[in-house]
Coordinates of C-alpha atoms and ligand atoms in Angstrom, one line a residue:
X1 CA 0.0 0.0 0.0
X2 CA 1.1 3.4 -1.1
X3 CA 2.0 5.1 3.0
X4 CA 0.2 8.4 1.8
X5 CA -3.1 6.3 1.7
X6 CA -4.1 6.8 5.3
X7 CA -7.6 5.8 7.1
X8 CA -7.7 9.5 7.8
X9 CA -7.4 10.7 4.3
X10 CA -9.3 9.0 1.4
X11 CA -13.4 9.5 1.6
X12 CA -16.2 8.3 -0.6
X13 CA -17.9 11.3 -2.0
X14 CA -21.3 10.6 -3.3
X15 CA -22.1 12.1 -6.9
X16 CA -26.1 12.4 -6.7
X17 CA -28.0 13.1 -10.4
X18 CA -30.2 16.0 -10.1
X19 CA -33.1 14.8 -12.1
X20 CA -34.3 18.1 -15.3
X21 CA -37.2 19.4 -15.8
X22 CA -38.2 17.2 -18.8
X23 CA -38.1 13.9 -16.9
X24 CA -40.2 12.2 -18.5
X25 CA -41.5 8.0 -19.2
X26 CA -41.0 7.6 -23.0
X27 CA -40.1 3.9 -22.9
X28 CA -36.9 4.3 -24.3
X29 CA -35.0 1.4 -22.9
X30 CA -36.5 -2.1 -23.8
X31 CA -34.6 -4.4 -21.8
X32 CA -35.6 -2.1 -18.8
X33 CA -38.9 -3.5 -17.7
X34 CA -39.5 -0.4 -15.8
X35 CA -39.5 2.0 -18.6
X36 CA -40.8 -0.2 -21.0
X37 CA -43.9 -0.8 -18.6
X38 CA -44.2 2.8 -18.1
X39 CA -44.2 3.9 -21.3
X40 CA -46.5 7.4 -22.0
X41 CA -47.6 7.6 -18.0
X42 CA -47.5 11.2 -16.6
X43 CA -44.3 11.9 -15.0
X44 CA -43.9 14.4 -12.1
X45 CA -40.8 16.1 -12.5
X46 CA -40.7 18.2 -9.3
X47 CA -41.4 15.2 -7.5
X48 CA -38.3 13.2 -9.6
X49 CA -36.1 15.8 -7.7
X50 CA -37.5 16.6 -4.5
X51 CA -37.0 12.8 -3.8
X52 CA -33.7 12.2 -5.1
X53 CA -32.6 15.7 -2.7
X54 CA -34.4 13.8 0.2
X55 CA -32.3 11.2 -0.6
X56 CA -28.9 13.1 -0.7
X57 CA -30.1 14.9 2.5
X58 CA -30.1 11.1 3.9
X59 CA -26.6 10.3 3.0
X60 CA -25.8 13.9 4.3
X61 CA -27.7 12.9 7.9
X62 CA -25.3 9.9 8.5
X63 CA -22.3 11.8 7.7
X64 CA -21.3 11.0 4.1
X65 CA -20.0 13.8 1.7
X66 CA -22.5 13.9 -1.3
X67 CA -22.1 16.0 -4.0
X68 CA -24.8 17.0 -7.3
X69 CA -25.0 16.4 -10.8
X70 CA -26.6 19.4 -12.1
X71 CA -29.2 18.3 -15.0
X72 CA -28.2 18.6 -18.3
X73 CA -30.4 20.8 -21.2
X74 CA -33.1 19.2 -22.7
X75 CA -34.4 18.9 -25.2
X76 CA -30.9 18.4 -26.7
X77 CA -31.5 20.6 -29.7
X78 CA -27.9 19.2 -31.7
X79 CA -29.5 16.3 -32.4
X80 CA -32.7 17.8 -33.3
X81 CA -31.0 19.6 -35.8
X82 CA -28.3 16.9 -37.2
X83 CA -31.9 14.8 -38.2
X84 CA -32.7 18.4 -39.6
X85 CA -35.9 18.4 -37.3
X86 CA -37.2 21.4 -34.5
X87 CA -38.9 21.0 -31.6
X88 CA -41.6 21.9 -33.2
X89 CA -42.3 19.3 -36.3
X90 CA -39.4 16.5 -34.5
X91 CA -41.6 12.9 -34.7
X92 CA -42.4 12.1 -31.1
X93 CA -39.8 9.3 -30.9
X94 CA -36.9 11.4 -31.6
X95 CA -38.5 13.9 -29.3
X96 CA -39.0 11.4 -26.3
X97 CA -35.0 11.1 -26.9
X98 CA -33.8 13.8 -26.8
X99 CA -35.7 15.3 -23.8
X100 CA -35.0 12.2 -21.4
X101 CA -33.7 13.1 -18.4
X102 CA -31.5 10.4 -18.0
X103 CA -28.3 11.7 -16.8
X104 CA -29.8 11.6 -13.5
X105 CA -28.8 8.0 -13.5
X106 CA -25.4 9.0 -12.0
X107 CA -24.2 5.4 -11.7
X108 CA -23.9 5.4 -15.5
X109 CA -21.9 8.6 -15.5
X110 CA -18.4 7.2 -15.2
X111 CA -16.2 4.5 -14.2
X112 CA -13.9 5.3 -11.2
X113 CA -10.4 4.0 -10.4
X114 CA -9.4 5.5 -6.7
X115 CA -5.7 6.6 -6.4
X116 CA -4.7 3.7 -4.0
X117 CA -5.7 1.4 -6.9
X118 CA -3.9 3.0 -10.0
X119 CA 0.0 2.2 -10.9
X120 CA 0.5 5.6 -11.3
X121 CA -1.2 7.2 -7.5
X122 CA -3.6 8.9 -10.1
X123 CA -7.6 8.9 -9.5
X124 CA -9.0 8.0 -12.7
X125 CA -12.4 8.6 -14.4
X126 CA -13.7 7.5 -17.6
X127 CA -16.7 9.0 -19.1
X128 CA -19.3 6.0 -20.3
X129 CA -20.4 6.4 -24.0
X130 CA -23.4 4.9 -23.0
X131 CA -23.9 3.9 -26.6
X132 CA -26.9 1.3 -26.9
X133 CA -29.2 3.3 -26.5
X134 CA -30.1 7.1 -29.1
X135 CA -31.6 8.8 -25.7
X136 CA -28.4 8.0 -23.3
X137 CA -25.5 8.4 -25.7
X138 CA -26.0 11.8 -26.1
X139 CA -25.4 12.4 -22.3
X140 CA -21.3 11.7 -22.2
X141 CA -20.0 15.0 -24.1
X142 CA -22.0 17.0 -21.7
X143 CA -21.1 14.6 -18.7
X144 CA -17.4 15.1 -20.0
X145 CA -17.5 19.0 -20.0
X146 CA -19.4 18.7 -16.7
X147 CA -16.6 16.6 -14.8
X148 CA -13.8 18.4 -16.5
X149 CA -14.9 21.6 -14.6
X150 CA -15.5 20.0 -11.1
X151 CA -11.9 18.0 -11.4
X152 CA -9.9 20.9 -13.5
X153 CA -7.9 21.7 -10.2
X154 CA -8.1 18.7 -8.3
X155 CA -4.8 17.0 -8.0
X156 CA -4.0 13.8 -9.5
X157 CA -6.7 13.3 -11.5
X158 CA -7.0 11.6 -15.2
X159 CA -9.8 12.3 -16.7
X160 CA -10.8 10.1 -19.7
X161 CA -13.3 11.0 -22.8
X162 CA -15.5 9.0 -23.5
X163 CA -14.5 5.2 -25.2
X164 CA -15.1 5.2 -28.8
X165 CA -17.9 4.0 -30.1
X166 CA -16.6 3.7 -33.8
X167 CA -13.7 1.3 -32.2
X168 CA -16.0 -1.4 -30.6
X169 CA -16.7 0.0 -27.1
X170 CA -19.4 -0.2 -25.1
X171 CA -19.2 1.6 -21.4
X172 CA -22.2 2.1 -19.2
X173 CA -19.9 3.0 -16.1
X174 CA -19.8 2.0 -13.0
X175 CA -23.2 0.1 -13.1
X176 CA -21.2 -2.8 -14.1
X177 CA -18.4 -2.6 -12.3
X178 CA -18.0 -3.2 -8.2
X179 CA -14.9 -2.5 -6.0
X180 CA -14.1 -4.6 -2.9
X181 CA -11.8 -3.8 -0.6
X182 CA -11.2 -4.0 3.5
X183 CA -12.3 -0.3 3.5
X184 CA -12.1 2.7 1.3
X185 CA -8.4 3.2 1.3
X186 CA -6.7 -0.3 1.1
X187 CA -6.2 -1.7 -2.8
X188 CA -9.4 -2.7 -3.9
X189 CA -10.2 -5.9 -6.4
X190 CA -11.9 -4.7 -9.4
X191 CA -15.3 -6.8 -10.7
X192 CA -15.8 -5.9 -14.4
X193 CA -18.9 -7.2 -15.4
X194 CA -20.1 -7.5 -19.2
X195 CA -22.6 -8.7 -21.4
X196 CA -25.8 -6.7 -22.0
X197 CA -25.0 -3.1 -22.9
X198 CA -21.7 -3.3 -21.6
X199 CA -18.5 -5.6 -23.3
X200 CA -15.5 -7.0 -22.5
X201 CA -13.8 -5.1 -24.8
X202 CA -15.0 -1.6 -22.8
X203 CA -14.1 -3.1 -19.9
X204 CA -10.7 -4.0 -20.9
X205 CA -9.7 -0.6 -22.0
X206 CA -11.1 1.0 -18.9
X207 CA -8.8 -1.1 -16.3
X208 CA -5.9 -0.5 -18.7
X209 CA -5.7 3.1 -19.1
X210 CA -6.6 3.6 -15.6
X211 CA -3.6 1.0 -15.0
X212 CA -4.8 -0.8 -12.1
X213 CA -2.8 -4.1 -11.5
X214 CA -3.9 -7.6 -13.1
X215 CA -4.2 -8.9 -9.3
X216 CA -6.8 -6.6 -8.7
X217 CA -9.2 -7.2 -11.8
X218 CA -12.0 -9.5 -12.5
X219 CA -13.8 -9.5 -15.7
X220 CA -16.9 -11.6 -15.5
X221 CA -19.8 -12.0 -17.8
X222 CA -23.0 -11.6 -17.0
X223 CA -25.7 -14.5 -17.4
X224 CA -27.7 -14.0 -20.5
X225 CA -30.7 -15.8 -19.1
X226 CA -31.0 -13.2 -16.5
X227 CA -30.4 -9.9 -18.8
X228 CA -33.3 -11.3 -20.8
X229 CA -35.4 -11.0 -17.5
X230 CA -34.6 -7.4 -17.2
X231 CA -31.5 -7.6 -15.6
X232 CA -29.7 -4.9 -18.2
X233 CA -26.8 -4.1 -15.5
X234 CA -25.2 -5.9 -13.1
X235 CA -26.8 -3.5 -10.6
X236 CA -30.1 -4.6 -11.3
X237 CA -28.4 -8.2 -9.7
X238 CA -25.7 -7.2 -7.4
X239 CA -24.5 -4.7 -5.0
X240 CA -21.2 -4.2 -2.8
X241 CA -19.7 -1.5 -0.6
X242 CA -16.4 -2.5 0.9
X243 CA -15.5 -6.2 1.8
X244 CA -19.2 -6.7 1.4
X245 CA -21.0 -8.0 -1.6
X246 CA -24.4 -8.8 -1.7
X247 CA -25.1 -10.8 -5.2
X248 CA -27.9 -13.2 -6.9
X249 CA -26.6 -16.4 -7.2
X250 CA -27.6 -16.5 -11.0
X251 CA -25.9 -13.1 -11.7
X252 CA -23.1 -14.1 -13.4
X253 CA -22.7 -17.2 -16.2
X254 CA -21.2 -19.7 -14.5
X255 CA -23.4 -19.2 -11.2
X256 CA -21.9 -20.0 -8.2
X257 CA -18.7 -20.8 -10.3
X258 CA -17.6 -17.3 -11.4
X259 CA -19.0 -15.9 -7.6
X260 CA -16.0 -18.1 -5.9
X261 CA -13.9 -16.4 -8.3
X262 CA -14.5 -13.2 -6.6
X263 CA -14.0 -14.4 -3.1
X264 CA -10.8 -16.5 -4.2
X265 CA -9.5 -13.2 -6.0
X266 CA -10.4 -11.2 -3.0
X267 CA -8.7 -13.3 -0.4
X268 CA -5.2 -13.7 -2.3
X269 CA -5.1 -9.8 -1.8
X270 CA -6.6 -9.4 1.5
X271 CA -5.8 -13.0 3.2
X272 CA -6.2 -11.4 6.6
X273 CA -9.7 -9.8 6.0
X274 CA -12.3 -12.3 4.7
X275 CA -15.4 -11.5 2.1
X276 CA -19.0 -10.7 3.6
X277 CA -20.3 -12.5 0.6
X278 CA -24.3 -12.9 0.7
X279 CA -25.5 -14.9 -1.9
X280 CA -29.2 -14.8 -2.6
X281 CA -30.8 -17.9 -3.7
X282 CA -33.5 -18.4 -6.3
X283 CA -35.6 -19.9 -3.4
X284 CA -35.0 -16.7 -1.2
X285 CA -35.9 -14.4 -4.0
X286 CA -36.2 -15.2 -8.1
X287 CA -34.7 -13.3 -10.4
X288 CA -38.3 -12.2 -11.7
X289 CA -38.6 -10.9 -8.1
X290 CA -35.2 -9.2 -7.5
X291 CA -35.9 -7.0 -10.5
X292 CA -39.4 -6.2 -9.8
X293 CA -38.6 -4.8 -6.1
X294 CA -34.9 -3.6 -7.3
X295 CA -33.8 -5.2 -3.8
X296 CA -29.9 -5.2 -5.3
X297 CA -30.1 -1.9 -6.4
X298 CA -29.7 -0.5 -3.2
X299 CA -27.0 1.4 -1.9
X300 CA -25.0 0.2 0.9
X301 CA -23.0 2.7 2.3
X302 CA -20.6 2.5 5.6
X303 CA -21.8 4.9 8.2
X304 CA -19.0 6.7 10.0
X305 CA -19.4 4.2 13.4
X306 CA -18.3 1.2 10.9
X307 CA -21.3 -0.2 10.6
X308 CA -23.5 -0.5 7.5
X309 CA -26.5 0.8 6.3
X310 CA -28.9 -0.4 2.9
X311 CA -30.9 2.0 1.5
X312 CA -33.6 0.5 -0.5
X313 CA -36.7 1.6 -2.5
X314 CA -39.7 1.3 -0.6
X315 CA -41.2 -1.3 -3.6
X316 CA -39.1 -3.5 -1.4
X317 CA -42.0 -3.0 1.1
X318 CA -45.0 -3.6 -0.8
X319 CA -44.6 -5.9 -3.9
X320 CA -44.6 -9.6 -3.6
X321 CA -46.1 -9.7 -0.6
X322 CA -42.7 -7.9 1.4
X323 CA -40.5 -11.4 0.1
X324 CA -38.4 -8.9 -0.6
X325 CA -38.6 -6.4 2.7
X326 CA -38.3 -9.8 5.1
X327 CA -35.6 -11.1 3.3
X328 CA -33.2 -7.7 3.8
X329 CA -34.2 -7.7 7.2
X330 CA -32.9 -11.5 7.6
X331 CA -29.9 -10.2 6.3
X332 CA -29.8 -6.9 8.5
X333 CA -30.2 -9.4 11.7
X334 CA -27.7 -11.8 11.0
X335 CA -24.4 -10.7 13.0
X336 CA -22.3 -12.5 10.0
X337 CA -22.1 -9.4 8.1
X338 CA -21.9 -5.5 9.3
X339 CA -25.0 -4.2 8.1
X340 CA -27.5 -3.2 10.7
X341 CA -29.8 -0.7 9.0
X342 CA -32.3 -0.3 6.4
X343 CA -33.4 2.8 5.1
X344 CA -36.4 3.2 2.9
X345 CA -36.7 5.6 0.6
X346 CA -39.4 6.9 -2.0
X347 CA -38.2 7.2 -5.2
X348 CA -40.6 6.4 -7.3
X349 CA -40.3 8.8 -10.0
X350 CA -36.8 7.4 -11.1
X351 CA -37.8 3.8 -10.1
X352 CA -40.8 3.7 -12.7
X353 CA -38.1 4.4 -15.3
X354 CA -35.6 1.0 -14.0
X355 CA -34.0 3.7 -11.6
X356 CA -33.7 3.2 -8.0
X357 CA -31.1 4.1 -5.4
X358 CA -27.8 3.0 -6.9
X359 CA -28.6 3.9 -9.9
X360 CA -28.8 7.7 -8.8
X361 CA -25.3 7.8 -7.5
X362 CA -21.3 7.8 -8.4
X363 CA -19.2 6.4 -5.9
X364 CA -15.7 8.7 -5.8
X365 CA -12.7 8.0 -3.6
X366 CA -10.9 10.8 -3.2
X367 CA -8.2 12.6 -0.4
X368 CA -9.1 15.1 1.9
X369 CA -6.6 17.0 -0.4
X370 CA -8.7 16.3 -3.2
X371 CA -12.0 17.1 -1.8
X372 CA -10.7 20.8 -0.6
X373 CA -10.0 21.9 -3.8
X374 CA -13.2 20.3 -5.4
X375 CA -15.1 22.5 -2.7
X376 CA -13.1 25.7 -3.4
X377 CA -13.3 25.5 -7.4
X378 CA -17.5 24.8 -7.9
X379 CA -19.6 24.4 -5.3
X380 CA -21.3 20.7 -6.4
X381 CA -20.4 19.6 -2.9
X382 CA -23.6 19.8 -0.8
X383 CA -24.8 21.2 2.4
X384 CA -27.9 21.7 3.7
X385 CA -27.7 25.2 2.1
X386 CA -27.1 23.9 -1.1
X387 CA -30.2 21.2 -0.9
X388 CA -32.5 23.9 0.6
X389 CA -31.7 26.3 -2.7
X390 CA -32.0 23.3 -4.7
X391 CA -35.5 22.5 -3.4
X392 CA -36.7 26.2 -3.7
X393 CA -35.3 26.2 -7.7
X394 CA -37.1 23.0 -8.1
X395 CA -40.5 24.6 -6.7
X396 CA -40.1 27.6 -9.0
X397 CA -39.1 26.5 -12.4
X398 CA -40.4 22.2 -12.3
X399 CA -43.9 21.1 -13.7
X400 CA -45.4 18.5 -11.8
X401 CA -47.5 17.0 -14.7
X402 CA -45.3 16.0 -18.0
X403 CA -46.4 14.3 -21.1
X404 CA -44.2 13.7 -24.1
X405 CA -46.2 16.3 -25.9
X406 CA -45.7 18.7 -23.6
X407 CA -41.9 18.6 -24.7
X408 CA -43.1 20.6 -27.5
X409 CA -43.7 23.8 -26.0
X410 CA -41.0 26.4 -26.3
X411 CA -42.1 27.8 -22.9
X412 CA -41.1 24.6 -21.0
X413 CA -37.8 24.3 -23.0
X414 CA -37.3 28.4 -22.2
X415 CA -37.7 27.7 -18.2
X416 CA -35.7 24.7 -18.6
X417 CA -32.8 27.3 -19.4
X418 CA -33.8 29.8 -16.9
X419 CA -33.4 27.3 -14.7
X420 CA -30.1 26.0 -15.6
X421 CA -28.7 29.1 -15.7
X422 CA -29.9 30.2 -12.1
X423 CA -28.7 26.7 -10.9
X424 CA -25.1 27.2 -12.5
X425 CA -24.8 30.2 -10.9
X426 CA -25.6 28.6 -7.4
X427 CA -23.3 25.7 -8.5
X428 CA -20.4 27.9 -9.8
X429 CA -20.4 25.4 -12.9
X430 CA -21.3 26.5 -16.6
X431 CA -24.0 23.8 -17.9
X432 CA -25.1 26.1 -21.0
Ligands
SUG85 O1 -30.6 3.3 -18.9 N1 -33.8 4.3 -17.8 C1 -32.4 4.1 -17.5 C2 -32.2 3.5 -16.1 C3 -30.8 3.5 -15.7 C4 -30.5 2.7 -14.4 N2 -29.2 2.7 -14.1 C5 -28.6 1.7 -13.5 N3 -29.1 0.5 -13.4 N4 -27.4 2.0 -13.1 C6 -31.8 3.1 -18.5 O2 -32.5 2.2 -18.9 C7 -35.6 5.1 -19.1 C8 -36.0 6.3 -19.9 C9 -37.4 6.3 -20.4 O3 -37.9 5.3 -20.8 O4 -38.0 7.4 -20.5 C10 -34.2 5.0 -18.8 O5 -33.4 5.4 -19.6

């Protein structure tokens, strides 16, 4: 271990995705059961941020540093225009793209490689071209420009564009990938998963130019059988949060197989500090079942007494008769692993589009170094000052009723930039 990785100094900061204005159900994503099921509802879009600032003022609560994603315009007007449309006369399918508000899904933002992992002490972060799908692609140049302002002046830091599509790749950031590790600042293995919208190939490039060592990456595919039941990340199937993972026991190809891979990996670099591995059955909950309540897309998160917490979506609580609900509590009971609370939340408004609570967050390790000069330069890290002028801006500028439609009217996309422009000023970050 590098000596200048102290206990003291590296922190997670969690990157929260501010839902826009335009969020919206348009169906976009087809192997997302969610969306697809949701297709053409009404959408609340004041509601969509109001509960994902809740949820930062959670993680705040406990103690965690959390920091926002401002939204991104929309409708994205340069593709409306490279298919030589308007808002105006656009057909409502190119429409529904372009005014998704899918960058809230911070998860998908980027891939991170801490310091203490990299050859070269550098914190890495590559922007995902979230290619597969027309409505998410065009998220990563403005997700690029975004990051390059909050880390332009924090030290040791590699930022990476985006992988190229035109070469093969295909990143959906750190929804496929999980990092376990003692605690935040010891090395870390690296689980790559692929298959889906992510491959092997984007994976690949990712742990080389962010030069992590061979001993500490995994790349394991994920089962087929499951991504055709809706499982379209490895999120949607697994979660971790230090030297715990928490994982379907059909997640990956070879089943239990490729699952002792991870705990074999794991010990060779951390023989004195064994896995909390919790391996979910089909009998405790089917795959059918995990992504219907989203139980694995929780966050776990380690509160500062050492202990962990789960924050789950409160479907947990009332679909399949609470399967789901009973069964995190078994595992928030048994004294085998370290979590011994659950949190839920209401996040509905992201969770009818295949989004629930990991999804709305980017884990970042970074040094106490790091994070004082993130603070200076924008001011993305929050407080509740910062949440309480979010929540007023939200009041004034969001609708509360959204239809696809609706995306039509100039006066929506107008207060859309009124918005953004207030909110970058707050933020000290230029979004338009
Ligand atoms: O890419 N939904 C997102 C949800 C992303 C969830 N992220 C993680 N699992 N990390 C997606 O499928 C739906 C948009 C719509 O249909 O309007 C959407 O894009």
């Amino acid at each position: 271990m590098n000596a200048t990785f102290t206990e003291k100094t590296i922190e997670e900061v969690i990157f929260v995705g501010l839902p826009g204005l335009t969020h919206n159900y348009g169906g976009l994503s087809p192997d997302n059961m969610a969306s697809d099921k949701n297709r053409g509802s009404e959408s609340n879009p004041r509601q969509a941020a109001l509960q994902v600032i809740a949820m930062a003022r959670y993680l705040l609560a406990i103690g965690l540093k959390v920091a926002i994603l401002p939204p991104q315009l929309r409708p994205y007007l340069p593709a409306l225009e490279k298919a030589g449309f308007t808002i105006e006369n656009a057909p409502a399918i190119l429409l529904e793209q372009v005014s998704s508000s899918s960058f809230m899904w911070a998860a998908n933002a980027a891939t991170i490689t801490p310091a203490c992992d990299s050859v070269d002490s550098k914190t890495h972060i590559t922007i995902a071209n979230l290619h597969t799908n027309p409505h998410r692609r065009i998220e990563a140049g403005e997700t690029y420009n975004i990051f390059k302002q909050i880390f332009a002046d924090v030290p040791d830091v590699e930022m990476h564009s985006p992988l190229e599509f035109t070469q093969g790749f295909l990143d959906e950031g750190a929804a496929n990938h999980m990092r376990l590790s003692p605690n935040h600042y010891l090395k870390g293995l690296h689980v790559f998963v692929y298959g889906g919208r992510q491959n092997l190939q984007a994976s690949q490039k990712i742990a080389e130019n962010h030069h992590i060592p061979s001993s500490q990456i995994l790349f394991l595919e994920q089962n087929p059988e499951v991504i055709k039941q809706g499982v379209f990340h490895n999120d949607v199937i697994a979660v971790s949060n230090e030297n715990l993972l928490l994982v379907h026991a059909c997640a990956c190809k070879n089943g239990m197989e490729d699952i002792k891979k991870i705990e074999v990996a794991y010990n060779k670099l951390h023989p004195q500090n064994n896995l909390q591995l919790v391996v979910i059955s089909d009998d405790d909950l089917s795959v059918e079942e995990a992504v219907g309540s989203y139980f694995f897309n929780s966050q776990i998160i380690t509160k500062p007494n050492g202990k962990m917490a789960v924050i789950a979506p409160m479907e947990l609580k009332t679909l399949y008769g609470e399967k789901a609900s009973k069964l995190m509590e078994k595992i928030r009971a048994d004294k085998n692993n370290s979590i011994d609370e659950i949190k839920y939340l209401d996040l509905r408004q992201s969770m009818q589009n295949g989004g629930g609570p990991a999804c709305l967050r980017l884990r970042v390790l970074l040094d106490s170094e790091q994070i004082s000069v993130l603070s200076k330069d924008t001011n993305v890290l929050a407080d509740e000052k910062l949440l309480l002028t979010l929540e007023q801006l939200v009041e004034k500028y969001y609708p509360e009723k959204l239809r696809v439609q609706l995306m039509r009217e100039l006066d929506l996309y107008n207060n859309n930039r009124y918005f953004l422009v207030e909110l970058a000023k707050v933020m000290k970050i230029s979004i338009i």
